[in-house]
Amino acid sequence: MAGKDRQDRSGPGKAARPADFFRSVDSAPKGISVKRDRSVTDGFLISFLALTVLALSTAAWANAQWPGSVPTDLIFFTADRFNAVLPIRIFLAIFFVVYAAYAHGPILARLKLGFSFLFKLAAVAAIVDGAALLSWQQADAVWPVHVQQILVGLSGLAIFPHTVLNQARLPAPCGSPVRRRGRYYEYWLVSVAALVSAIGAVIAITLYGGEVEQLRNLALLGGMGPGVFLAQQFFTVQLATLGTLRNALSRRRAFSPPVAVLIPAHNESHLIAQTIDAIDEAAAHYDGPVRILLMENCSSDDTAEIARQAIAKCRCARGEVIESLIPGKAKALNHGLELITEDFVVRIDADTQIDPKSLRIAMRHFASDSVGTVGGLPLPLKKTGLLDKFRTIEVLNRHGYFQVALGAFNGILGIPGMFCIYRRDVLMEAGGIVEEMNGEDTDIVLRMTNLGYRAVSDPRVQFRTEVPDSMDFLREQRTRWFRSLYHVTAHNREMLFQGNLITGAVVLPFTLMNGARRAMMAPLAIYGVVLFFLFGGIYDHPHLTTVLAVMFGMPFIMACAVVAFWRRPDLILYMPAYMAFRLLRSYYTLGATLTLVYPGSAKERRFTPPKPLAVPEGERIEQVEKPPIIAQ
């Protein structure tokens, strides 16, 4: 994107927007994150490539000099020590060393970080290999070497977030009370679905073994274990079906109490009028009063004036413009919450346009007193650009499929703050919106879950939001999103492995491991290419199809199936490019982890986010009053 003084227009007749409008104090919260140039991530990957070639070349040279003396991976014991399926332990060791070298912090902190990574990896490898040795000695049972490799590989996905959470400077635990008690049916539901999936995968492999093998050879079902890939998809489809039925039952009753719409706005003059118009249209389809509070948060453009004009033209909603003079979205939200008396708060980003029926559909879920928050499907505002296509595929898979599956067993971690409705008394009981950290929307949902309230994600509640139209914008957005995983987890670490909450016991740990997998995907792609093209004679497994299957195969199939289900078969044409976009997403995920701060001493690791501020004295409230028009 051009320099900061440049402005552009989002369309004919629309207000100009600053070129850097997407940057704010929320982009990199001080104390727990730093802004780092893209060259840091590039340097990481170049160093990773160089160290990979050096390590594997050294092992190959040693094997040539002393045949049979050096194992093909860092394995202490296995019955097939010299035929490792994939040198995954070497990969993890190199990844951990390079990450520690490029982490942000003093040299001693980075040395300690690298030592912690390698010590944990060595300990896990010793335990796994020791168990294999005991199995061989005591029971005459030989573990296949790939089983040992998979166990250590999965452990590596846990070692990364565990070490980061314990050594980075992150928000201190929020201390939110956990009042929810164990709901065993959630665990039973997940367990039964997993059992049915395993049985289904076995049956599929037994009855259609030839077809499965063909798909495996085409890199579609995972080169090292097609049964695992099949079972995973059977599992998710079951839960998504149950989640869809649960959403349908949840929204069956009409419910239309008064609502307040809270809009934090910073440099959003180019879209704020359309956002307000969409809210007014939704109010026309809603049977209760709708009041708009637009929190003008330190804009350098004419957001406030355009918003006043748009509110004045509203037919079915009334509203007011409020000057919130302390920078930060969370601060603006908390300021607005103190001014709201309605029982339900509709949070909408200033660049989000809700569909006309979304408010009415979403509010129906609150007819149940157990529901604390409701969200929906965040589709792109435009449909023309390549990034818009990628975002649509991403949204349909994430929010139109996986999020629905999580809702089947109350496993939803967060609802995007682009459009989200809260039960106000529960929101206030949970302590309001946390400030000065990323992921405040996910954080408040987790704290409301701790209080015993259910989060609902209903794809029929649709809204459209701005998609980055430049690489700078995309990088800023994804860095903020991916970094929030560690901010939010640290702030809610007390719920990790908390048996009363399936989100803390199962979903959050899985999400952390998935985040580690995503951060490792780009380095793993480099590693796979080096193995295949330079060391294929030493590592005859995995074949290139295996690497492709793990990274692209089944995700490709399921993404195609999901967009077809949502009646968007046109998106299948973009699916190969979307798979490449996933590598770019991995690149940004890796970059996000490199913006975390590693302090020199343990006492500097905890950062306490400030409590929500009271409304500062002297803040000006300008109201555009008109009698509400209630849709019939």
GROMACS .gro file of C-alpha atoms in nm, residues 178-625:
model
  448
  178VAL     CA    1  -1.620  -2.076   3.702
  179ARG     CA    2  -1.979  -2.143   3.801
  180ARG     CA    3  -2.068  -2.392   3.538
  181ARG     CA    4  -2.083  -2.751   3.652
  182GLY     CA    5  -1.998  -3.057   3.451
  183ARG     CA    6  -2.244  -3.156   3.183
  184TYR     CA    7  -2.162  -3.515   3.117
  185TYR     CA    8  -2.388  -3.541   2.814
  186GLU     CA    9  -2.141  -3.317   2.627
  187TYR     CA   10  -1.862  -3.567   2.682
  188TRP     CA   11  -2.093  -3.858   2.602
  189LEU     CA   12  -2.201  -3.691   2.280
  190VAL     CA   13  -1.841  -3.638   2.169
  191SER     CA   14  -1.741  -3.991   2.272
  192VAL     CA   15  -2.030  -4.157   2.090
  193ALA     CA   16  -1.964  -3.951   1.777
  194ALA     CA   17  -1.597  -4.051   1.790
  195LEU     CA   18  -1.686  -4.421   1.829
  196VAL     CA   19  -1.932  -4.412   1.540
  197SER     CA   20  -1.670  -4.234   1.327
  198ALA     CA   21  -1.406  -4.497   1.402
  199ILE     CA   22  -1.647  -4.777   1.316
  200GLY     CA   23  -1.749  -4.599   0.996
  201ALA     CA   24  -1.385  -4.554   0.891
  202VAL     CA   25  -1.311  -4.924   0.952
  203ILE     CA   26  -1.616  -5.027   0.751
  204ALA     CA   27  -1.522  -4.794   0.464
  205ILE     CA   28  -1.168  -4.928   0.449
  206THR     CA   29  -1.291  -5.290   0.473
  207LEU     CA   30  -1.558  -5.262   0.205
  208TYR     CA   31  -1.384  -5.016  -0.025
  209GLY     CA   32  -1.018  -5.089   0.037
  210GLY     CA   33  -0.921  -5.059  -0.329
  211GLU     CA   34  -1.089  -4.723  -0.375
  212VAL     CA   35  -0.939  -4.593  -0.051
  213GLU     CA   36  -0.593  -4.700  -0.164
  214GLN     CA   37  -0.642  -4.521  -0.496
  215LEU     CA   38  -0.742  -4.203  -0.315
  216ARG     CA   39  -0.443  -4.247  -0.089
  217ASN     CA   40  -0.213  -4.266  -0.388
  218LEU     CA   41  -0.373  -3.951  -0.526
  219ALA     CA   42  -0.285  -3.769  -0.203
  220LEU     CA   43  -0.647  -3.733  -0.094
  221LEU     CA   44  -0.673  -3.945   0.218
  222GLY     CA   45  -0.341  -3.904   0.396
  223GLY     CA   46  -0.045  -4.117   0.302
  224MET     CA   47   0.024  -4.262   0.647
  225GLY     CA   48  -0.323  -4.331   0.776
  226PRO     CA   49  -0.636  -4.294   0.563
  227GLY     CA   50  -0.851  -4.434   0.842
  228VAL     CA   51  -0.761  -4.142   1.068
  229PHE     CA   52  -0.853  -3.890   0.800
  230LEU     CA   53  -1.183  -4.063   0.724
  231ALA     CA   54  -1.277  -4.091   1.091
  232GLN     CA   55  -1.206  -3.723   1.145
  233GLN     CA   56  -1.445  -3.620   0.869
  234PHE     CA   57  -1.718  -3.865   0.981
  235PHE     CA   58  -1.685  -3.717   1.329
  236THR     CA   59  -1.723  -3.355   1.217
  237VAL     CA   60  -2.015  -3.429   0.983
  238GLN     CA   61  -2.208  -3.595   1.266
  239LEU     CA   62  -2.155  -3.301   1.499
  240ALA     CA   63  -2.235  -3.043   1.231
  241THR     CA   64  -2.566  -3.221   1.164
  242LEU     CA   65  -2.651  -3.219   1.535
  243GLY     CA   66  -2.545  -2.855   1.564
  244THR     CA   67  -2.771  -2.758   1.275
  245LEU     CA   68  -3.068  -2.930   1.440
  246ARG     CA   69  -2.989  -2.764   1.771
  247ASN     CA   70  -2.981  -2.419   1.610
  248ALA     CA   71  -3.318  -2.483   1.444
  249LEU     CA   72  -3.473  -2.577   1.777
  250SER     CA   73  -3.311  -2.285   1.957
  251ARG     CA   74  -3.457  -2.019   1.727
  252ARG     CA   75  -3.811  -2.159   1.706
  253ARG     CA   76  -3.971  -1.902   1.944
  254ALA     CA   77  -4.026  -1.532   1.868
  255PHE     CA   78  -3.842  -1.294   2.101
  256SER     CA   79  -3.813  -0.918   2.040
  257PRO     CA   80  -3.706  -0.717   2.348
  258PRO     CA   81  -3.548  -0.370   2.320
  259VAL     CA   82  -3.187  -0.380   2.204
  260ALA     CA   83  -2.898  -0.135   2.196
  261VAL     CA   84  -2.662  -0.148   1.899
  262LEU     CA   85  -2.307  -0.057   1.997
  263ILE     CA   86  -2.070   0.047   1.715
  264PRO     CA   87  -1.705   0.132   1.788
  265ALA     CA   88  -1.573   0.341   1.498
  266HIS     CA   89  -1.221   0.457   1.414
  267ASN     CA   90  -1.160   0.610   1.068
  268GLU     CA   91  -1.461   0.439   0.911
  269SER     CA   92  -1.609   0.727   0.710
  270HIS     CA   93  -1.600   0.521   0.391
  271LEU     CA   94  -1.853   0.263   0.518
  272ILE     CA   95  -2.022   0.393   0.832
  273ALA     CA   96  -2.330   0.529   0.652
  274GLN     CA   97  -2.396   0.191   0.487
  275THR     CA   98  -2.352   0.017   0.824
  276ILE     CA   99  -2.611   0.242   0.987
  277ASP     CA  100  -2.850   0.205   0.692
  278ALA     CA  101  -2.828  -0.174   0.723
  279ILE     CA  102  -2.908  -0.155   1.096
  280ASP     CA  103  -3.210   0.062   1.020
  281GLU     CA  104  -3.329  -0.192   0.763
  282ALA     CA  105  -3.285  -0.473   1.017
  283ALA     CA  106  -3.483  -0.266   1.269
  284ALA     CA  107  -3.768  -0.253   1.018
  285HIS     CA  108  -3.784  -0.634   1.029
  286TYR     CA  109  -3.759  -0.650   1.410
  287ASP     CA  110  -4.056  -0.621   1.642
  288GLY     CA  111  -3.880  -0.436   1.926
  289PRO     CA  112  -3.713  -0.095   1.973
  290VAL     CA  113  -3.360  -0.052   1.836
  291ARG     CA  114  -3.124   0.218   1.965
  292ILE     CA  115  -2.786   0.290   1.805
  293LEU     CA  116  -2.486   0.410   2.004
  294LEU     CA  117  -2.197   0.497   1.775
  295MET     CA  118  -1.872   0.531   1.972
  296GLU     CA  119  -1.653   0.770   1.772
  297ASN     CA  120  -1.304   0.661   1.878
  298CYS     CA  121  -1.033   0.915   1.793
  299SER     CA  122  -1.092   0.922   1.418
  300SER     CA  123  -0.888   1.154   1.198
  301ASP     CA  124  -1.158   1.161   0.929
  302ASP     CA  125  -1.524   1.272   0.928
  303THR     CA  126  -1.669   0.945   1.064
  304ALA     CA  127  -1.869   1.128   1.334
  305GLU     CA  128  -2.036   1.376   1.099
  306ILE     CA  129  -2.131   1.112   0.843
  307ALA     CA  130  -2.270   0.893   1.123
  308ARG     CA  131  -2.483   1.180   1.258
  309GLN     CA  132  -2.632   1.236   0.915
  310ALA     CA  133  -2.701   0.866   0.865
  311ILE     CA  134  -2.869   0.831   1.207
  312ALA     CA  135  -3.083   1.136   1.138
  313LYS     CA  136  -3.216   0.963   0.825
  314CYS     CA  137  -3.306   0.639   1.002
  315ARG     CA  138  -3.673   0.540   0.973
  316CYS     CA  139  -3.699   0.262   1.231
  317ALA     CA  140  -3.409   0.310   1.470
  318ARG     CA  141  -3.304   0.602   1.683
  319GLY     CA  142  -2.950   0.675   1.786
  320GLU     CA  143  -2.674   0.894   1.917
  321VAL     CA  144  -2.309   0.969   1.844
  322ILE     CA  145  -2.076   0.950   2.142
  323GLU     CA  146  -1.724   1.086   2.149
  324SER     CA  147  -1.498   0.826   2.312
  325LEU     CA  148  -1.167   1.004   2.353
  326ILE     CA  149  -0.938   0.723   2.474
  327PRO     CA  150  -0.798   0.518   2.182
  328GLY     CA  151  -0.885   0.149   2.165
  329LYS     CA  152  -1.187  -0.053   2.052
  330ALA     CA  153  -1.234  -0.222   2.391
  331LYS     CA  154  -1.224   0.113   2.571
  332ALA     CA  155  -1.490   0.249   2.337
  333LEU     CA  156  -1.705  -0.060   2.390
  334ASN     CA  157  -1.683  -0.038   2.769
  335HIS     CA  158  -1.763   0.331   2.755
  336GLY     CA  159  -2.077   0.248   2.557
  337LEU     CA  160  -2.176  -0.037   2.789
  338GLU     CA  161  -2.196   0.204   3.083
  339LEU     CA  162  -2.449   0.412   2.889
  340ILE     CA  163  -2.675   0.123   2.790
  341THR     CA  164  -2.986   0.028   2.987
  342GLU     CA  165  -3.131  -0.229   2.745
  343ASP     CA  166  -3.105  -0.597   2.844
  344PHE     CA  167  -2.937  -0.695   2.517
  345VAL     CA  168  -2.635  -0.541   2.347
  346VAL     CA  169  -2.575  -0.583   1.974
  347ARG     CA  170  -2.208  -0.526   1.899
  348ILE     CA  171  -2.135  -0.437   1.536
  349ASP     CA  172  -1.807  -0.333   1.377
  350ALA     CA  173  -1.824  -0.009   1.182
  351ASP     CA  174  -1.742  -0.185   0.853
  352THR     CA  175  -2.010  -0.454   0.894
  353GLN     CA  176  -2.348  -0.459   0.723
  354ILE     CA  177  -2.603  -0.699   0.868
  355ASP     CA  178  -2.867  -0.868   0.656
  356PRO     CA  179  -3.224  -0.741   0.707
  357LYS     CA  180  -3.348  -1.049   0.895
  358SER     CA  181  -3.033  -1.121   1.097
  359LEU     CA  182  -3.131  -0.926   1.407
  360ARG     CA  183  -3.472  -1.092   1.425
  361ILE     CA  184  -3.329  -1.442   1.377
  362ALA     CA  185  -3.042  -1.395   1.621
  363MET     CA  186  -3.262  -1.258   1.902
  364ARG     CA  187  -3.488  -1.564   1.889
  365HIS     CA  188  -3.211  -1.771   2.049
  366PHE     CA  189  -3.229  -1.553   2.362
  367ALA     CA  190  -3.577  -1.687   2.435
  368SER     CA  191  -3.377  -1.950   2.626
  369ASP     CA  192  -3.230  -1.810   2.947
  370SER     CA  193  -2.924  -2.035   2.904
  371VAL     CA  194  -2.801  -1.843   2.597
  372GLY     CA  195  -2.549  -1.569   2.672
  373THR     CA  196  -2.424  -1.470   2.328
  374VAL     CA  197  -2.520  -1.523   1.963
  375GLY     CA  198  -2.323  -1.476   1.641
  376GLY     CA  199  -2.350  -1.579   1.279
  377LEU     CA  200  -2.185  -1.602   0.939
  378PRO     CA  201  -1.937  -1.318   0.854
  379LEU     CA  202  -1.945  -1.313   0.474
  380PRO     CA  203  -1.732  -1.072   0.267
  381LEU     CA  204  -1.884  -0.737   0.182
  382LYS     CA  205  -1.772  -0.765  -0.180
  383LYS     CA  206  -1.766  -1.070  -0.408
  384THR     CA  207  -1.529  -0.965  -0.683
  385GLY     CA  208  -1.168  -0.986  -0.561
  386LEU     CA  209  -0.957  -1.299  -0.518
  387LEU     CA  210  -0.921  -1.235  -0.145
  388ASP     CA  211  -1.300  -1.208  -0.124
  389LYS     CA  212  -1.329  -1.555  -0.278
  390PHE     CA  213  -1.072  -1.697  -0.035
  391ARG     CA  214  -1.249  -1.535   0.259
  392THR     CA  215  -1.583  -1.679   0.148
  393ILE     CA  216  -1.437  -2.031   0.134
  394GLU     CA  217  -1.275  -1.976   0.473
  395VAL     CA  218  -1.595  -1.844   0.633
  396LEU     CA  219  -1.820  -2.119   0.497
  397ASN     CA  220  -1.582  -2.384   0.628
  398ARG     CA  221  -1.507  -2.222   0.962
  399HIS     CA  222  -1.836  -2.058   1.061
  400GLY     CA  223  -2.076  -2.244   0.836
  401TYR     CA  224  -1.945  -2.590   0.927
  402PHE     CA  225  -1.686  -2.634   1.205
  403GLN     CA  226  -1.836  -2.371   1.435
  404VAL     CA  227  -2.177  -2.532   1.396
  405ALA     CA  228  -2.023  -2.869   1.487
  406LEU     CA  229  -1.875  -2.715   1.803
  407GLY     CA  230  -2.216  -2.578   1.895
  408ALA     CA  231  -2.355  -2.931   1.910
  409PHE     CA  232  -2.174  -2.991   2.241
  410ASN     CA  233  -2.130  -2.632   2.372
  411GLY     CA  234  -1.772  -2.624   2.247
  412ILE     CA  235  -1.772  -2.278   2.086
  413LEU     CA  236  -1.471  -2.078   2.201
  414GLY     CA  237  -1.556  -1.738   2.060
  415ILE     CA  238  -1.800  -1.538   1.852
  416PRO     CA  239  -1.650  -1.281   1.609
  417GLY     CA  240  -1.704  -0.928   1.734
  418MET     CA  241  -1.799  -0.808   1.385
  419PHE     CA  242  -2.161  -0.887   1.477
  420CYS     CA  243  -2.238  -1.040   1.812
  421ILE     CA  244  -2.525  -1.006   2.058
  422TYR     CA  245  -2.472  -1.027   2.436
  423ARG     CA  246  -2.704  -1.062   2.732
  424ARG     CA  247  -2.599  -0.740   2.907
  425ASP     CA  248  -2.626  -0.851   3.271
  426VAL     CA  249  -2.408  -1.156   3.199
  427LEU     CA  250  -2.161  -0.942   3.008
  428MET     CA  251  -2.130  -0.704   3.301
  429GLU     CA  252  -2.109  -0.989   3.553
  430ALA     CA  253  -1.818  -1.129   3.352
  431GLY     CA  254  -1.639  -0.794   3.391
  432GLY     CA  255  -1.697  -0.620   3.061
  433ILE     CA  256  -1.468  -0.620   2.759
  434VAL     CA  257  -1.100  -0.673   2.841
  435GLU     CA  258  -0.872  -0.392   2.726
  436GLU     CA  259  -0.524  -0.364   2.577
  437MET     CA  260  -0.497  -0.717   2.439
  438ASN     CA  261  -0.601  -0.891   2.118
  439GLY     CA  262  -0.904  -1.121   2.098
  440GLU     CA  263  -1.136  -0.934   2.332
  441ASP     CA  264  -1.438  -1.082   2.150
  442THR     CA  265  -1.328  -1.442   2.213
  443ASP     CA  266  -1.220  -1.357   2.566
  444ILE     CA  267  -1.560  -1.227   2.678
  445VAL     CA  268  -1.738  -1.531   2.532
  446LEU     CA  269  -1.508  -1.762   2.729
  447ARG     CA  270  -1.573  -1.570   3.051
  448MET     CA  271  -1.948  -1.583   2.991
  449THR     CA  272  -1.913  -1.957   2.929
  450ASN     CA  273  -1.743  -1.984   3.269
  451LEU     CA  274  -2.056  -1.837   3.421
  452GLY     CA  275  -2.263  -2.118   3.271
  453TYR     CA  276  -2.407  -1.951   2.960
  454ARG     CA  277  -2.416  -2.098   2.612
  455ALA     CA  278  -2.271  -1.940   2.298
  456VAL     CA  279  -2.465  -1.990   1.974
  457SER     CA  280  -2.328  -1.960   1.622
  458ASP     CA  281  -2.612  -1.967   1.369
  459PRO     CA  282  -2.518  -1.947   0.998
  460ARG     CA  283  -2.866  -1.818   0.917
  461VAL     CA  284  -2.762  -1.498   1.096
  462GLN     CA  285  -2.564  -1.346   0.811
  463PHE     CA  286  -2.372  -1.023   0.783
  464ARG     CA  287  -2.112  -0.882   0.550
  465THR     CA  288  -1.785  -0.725   0.652
  466GLU     CA  289  -1.488  -0.566   0.484
  467VAL     CA  290  -1.214  -0.796   0.353
  468PRO     CA  291  -0.855  -0.669   0.328
  469ASP     CA  292  -0.783  -0.535  -0.018
  470SER     CA  293  -0.406  -0.515   0.020
  471MET     CA  294  -0.132  -0.741   0.154
  472ASP     CA  295  -0.049  -0.490   0.429
  473PHE     CA  296  -0.410  -0.490   0.546
  474LEU     CA  297  -0.428  -0.871   0.529
  475ARG     CA  298  -0.104  -0.915   0.723
  476GLU     CA  299  -0.213  -0.670   0.995
  477GLN     CA  300  -0.550  -0.843   1.033
  478ARG     CA  301  -0.418  -1.199   1.044
  479THR     CA  302  -0.128  -1.113   1.274
  480ARG     CA  303  -0.377  -0.962   1.519
  481TRP     CA  304  -0.613  -1.260   1.491
  482PHE     CA  305  -0.349  -1.532   1.528
  483ARG     CA  306  -0.167  -1.358   1.813
  484SER     CA  307  -0.497  -1.333   2.002
  485LEU     CA  308  -0.495  -1.712   2.057
  486TYR     CA  309  -0.211  -1.674   2.306
  487HIS     CA  310  -0.346  -1.355   2.461
  488VAL     CA  311  -0.688  -1.508   2.521
  489THR     CA  312  -0.557  -1.845   2.641
  490ALA     CA  313  -0.322  -1.681   2.891
  491HIS     CA  314  -0.603  -1.458   3.018
  492ASN     CA  315  -0.824  -1.764   3.064
  493ARG     CA  316  -0.558  -2.022   3.149
  494GLU     CA  317  -0.750  -2.126   3.463
  495MET     CA  318  -1.008  -2.297   3.244
  496LEU     CA  319  -0.746  -2.510   3.064
  497PHE     CA  320  -0.814  -2.877   3.140
  498GLN     CA  321  -1.103  -2.768   3.363
  499GLY     CA  322  -1.328  -3.073   3.363
  500ASN     CA  323  -1.645  -2.870   3.417
  501LEU     CA  324  -1.594  -2.702   3.081
  502ILE     CA  325  -1.552  -2.904   2.765
  503THR     CA  326  -1.420  -2.587   2.602
  504GLY     CA  327  -1.133  -2.577   2.851
  505ALA     CA  328  -1.076  -2.951   2.876
  506VAL     CA  329  -1.092  -3.038   2.504
  507VAL     CA  330  -1.155  -2.754   2.259
  508LEU     CA  331  -0.903  -2.495   2.379
  509PRO     CA  332  -0.610  -2.743   2.402
  510PHE     CA  333  -0.699  -2.874   2.055
  511THR     CA  334  -0.713  -2.516   1.922
  512LEU     CA  335  -0.369  -2.443   2.064
  513MET     CA  336  -0.226  -2.752   1.895
  514ASN     CA  337  -0.397  -2.657   1.570
  515GLY     CA  338  -0.247  -2.310   1.597
  516ALA     CA  339   0.098  -2.468   1.636
  517ARG     CA  340   0.032  -2.688   1.332
  518ARG     CA  341  -0.064  -2.382   1.130
  519ALA     CA  342   0.251  -2.196   1.238
  520MET     CA  343   0.460  -2.498   1.132
  521MET     CA  344   0.289  -2.555   0.797
  522ALA     CA  345   0.507  -2.325   0.585
  523PRO     CA  346   0.833  -2.460   0.735
  524LEU     CA  347   0.695  -2.813   0.695
  525ALA     CA  348   0.630  -2.747   0.326
  526ILE     CA  349   0.992  -2.635   0.285
  527TYR     CA  350   1.109  -2.939   0.479
  528GLY     CA  351   0.904  -3.175   0.263
  529VAL     CA  352   1.039  -3.027  -0.060
  530VAL     CA  353   1.398  -3.058   0.063
  531LEU     CA  354   1.340  -3.420   0.170
  532PHE     CA  355   1.179  -3.520  -0.156
  533PHE     CA  356   1.416  -3.351  -0.399
  534LEU     CA  357   1.749  -3.368  -0.214
  535PHE     CA  358   1.725  -3.668   0.017
  536GLY     CA  359   1.473  -3.895  -0.153
  537GLY     CA  360   1.726  -4.176  -0.171
  538ILE     CA  361   1.762  -4.182   0.207
  539TYR     CA  362   1.401  -4.119   0.304
  540ASP     CA  363   1.193  -4.324   0.064
  541HIS     CA  364   0.894  -4.247   0.284
  542PRO     CA  365   0.691  -4.040   0.293
  543HIS     CA  366   0.635  -4.006  -0.077
  544LEU     CA  367   0.547  -3.663  -0.208
  545THR     CA  368   0.184  -3.771  -0.209
  546THR     CA  369   0.200  -3.819   0.168
  547VAL     CA  370   0.324  -3.466   0.227
  548LEU     CA  371   0.060  -3.330  -0.010
  549ALA     CA  372  -0.211  -3.538   0.158
  550VAL     CA  373  -0.128  -3.418   0.509
  551MET     CA  374  -0.117  -3.054   0.400
  552PHE     CA  375  -0.381  -3.031   0.128
  553GLY     CA  376  -0.564  -3.358   0.053
  554MET     CA  377  -0.857  -3.399   0.288
  555PRO     CA  378  -0.888  -3.023   0.359
  556PHE     CA  379  -0.929  -2.980  -0.018
  557ILE     CA  380  -1.206  -3.243  -0.038
  558MET     CA  381  -1.395  -3.112   0.264
  559ALA     CA  382  -1.367  -2.749   0.156
  560CYS     CA  383  -1.517  -2.843  -0.181
  561ALA     CA  384  -1.797  -3.038  -0.009
  562VAL     CA  385  -1.880  -2.750   0.224
  563VAL     CA  386  -1.900  -2.481  -0.046
  564ALA     CA  387  -2.112  -2.718  -0.256
  565PHE     CA  388  -2.346  -2.764   0.042
  566TRP     CA  389  -2.376  -2.386   0.068
  567ARG     CA  390  -2.466  -2.374  -0.303
  568ARG     CA  391  -2.148  -2.200  -0.407
  569PRO     CA  392  -2.001  -2.451  -0.655
  570ASP     CA  393  -1.839  -2.158  -0.837
  571LEU     CA  394  -1.589  -2.139  -0.552
  572ILE     CA  395  -1.454  -2.486  -0.634
  573LEU     CA  396  -1.269  -2.327  -0.926
  574TYR     CA  397  -1.072  -2.120  -0.675
  575MET     CA  398  -0.994  -2.411  -0.445
  576PRO     CA  399  -0.638  -2.484  -0.574
  577ALA     CA  400  -0.548  -2.119  -0.523
  578TYR     CA  401  -0.713  -2.129  -0.180
  579MET     CA  402  -0.483  -2.416  -0.082
  580ALA     CA  403  -0.190  -2.186  -0.163
  581PHE     CA  404  -0.359  -1.914   0.041
  582ARG     CA  405  -0.351  -2.152   0.337
  583LEU     CA  406   0.029  -2.148   0.312
  584LEU     CA  407   0.019  -1.767   0.317
  585ARG     CA  408  -0.205  -1.791   0.622
  586SER     CA  409   0.055  -2.018   0.782
  587TYR     CA  410   0.321  -1.759   0.700
  588TYR     CA  411   0.119  -1.494   0.884
  589THR     CA  412   0.056  -1.729   1.175
  590LEU     CA  413   0.428  -1.788   1.213
  591GLY     CA  414   0.488  -1.414   1.191
  592ALA     CA  415   0.226  -1.351   1.459
  593THR     CA  416   0.403  -1.581   1.706
  594LEU     CA  417   0.726  -1.391   1.640
  595THR     CA  418   0.560  -1.068   1.758
  596LEU     CA  419   0.520  -1.205   2.111
  597VAL     CA  420   0.754  -1.068   2.377
  598TYR     CA  421   0.993  -1.288   2.577
  599PRO     CA  422   1.122  -1.094   2.881
  600GLY     CA  423   1.449  -1.150   3.058
  601SER     CA  424   1.304  -1.244   3.397
  602ALA     CA  425   1.004  -1.437   3.527
  603LYS     CA  426   0.860  -1.138   3.714
  604GLU     CA  427   0.824  -0.950   3.386
  605ARG     CA  428   0.612  -1.220   3.221
  606ARG     CA  429   0.275  -1.130   3.364
  607PHE     CA  430   0.086  -0.836   3.222
  608THR     CA  431  -0.241  -0.736   3.388
  609PRO     CA  432  -0.484  -0.586   3.137
  610PRO     CA  433  -0.652  -0.278   3.284
  611LYS     CA  434  -1.005  -0.307   3.414
  612PRO     CA  435  -1.276  -0.137   3.209
  613LEU     CA  436  -1.258   0.238   3.256
  614ALA     CA  437  -1.541   0.459   3.373
  615VAL     CA  438  -1.660   0.724   3.131
  616PRO     CA  439  -1.402   1.006   3.151
  617GLU     CA  440  -1.530   1.341   3.268
  618GLY     CA  441  -1.607   1.599   3.005
  619GLU     CA  442  -1.686   1.351   2.728
  620ARG     CA  443  -1.945   1.490   2.495
  621ILE     CA  444  -2.262   1.309   2.394
  622GLU     CA  445  -2.446   1.429   2.088
  623GLN     CA  446  -2.784   1.276   2.031
  624VAL     CA  447  -3.006   1.261   1.729
  625GLU     CA  448  -3.339   1.190   1.891
   0.00000   0.00000   0.00000
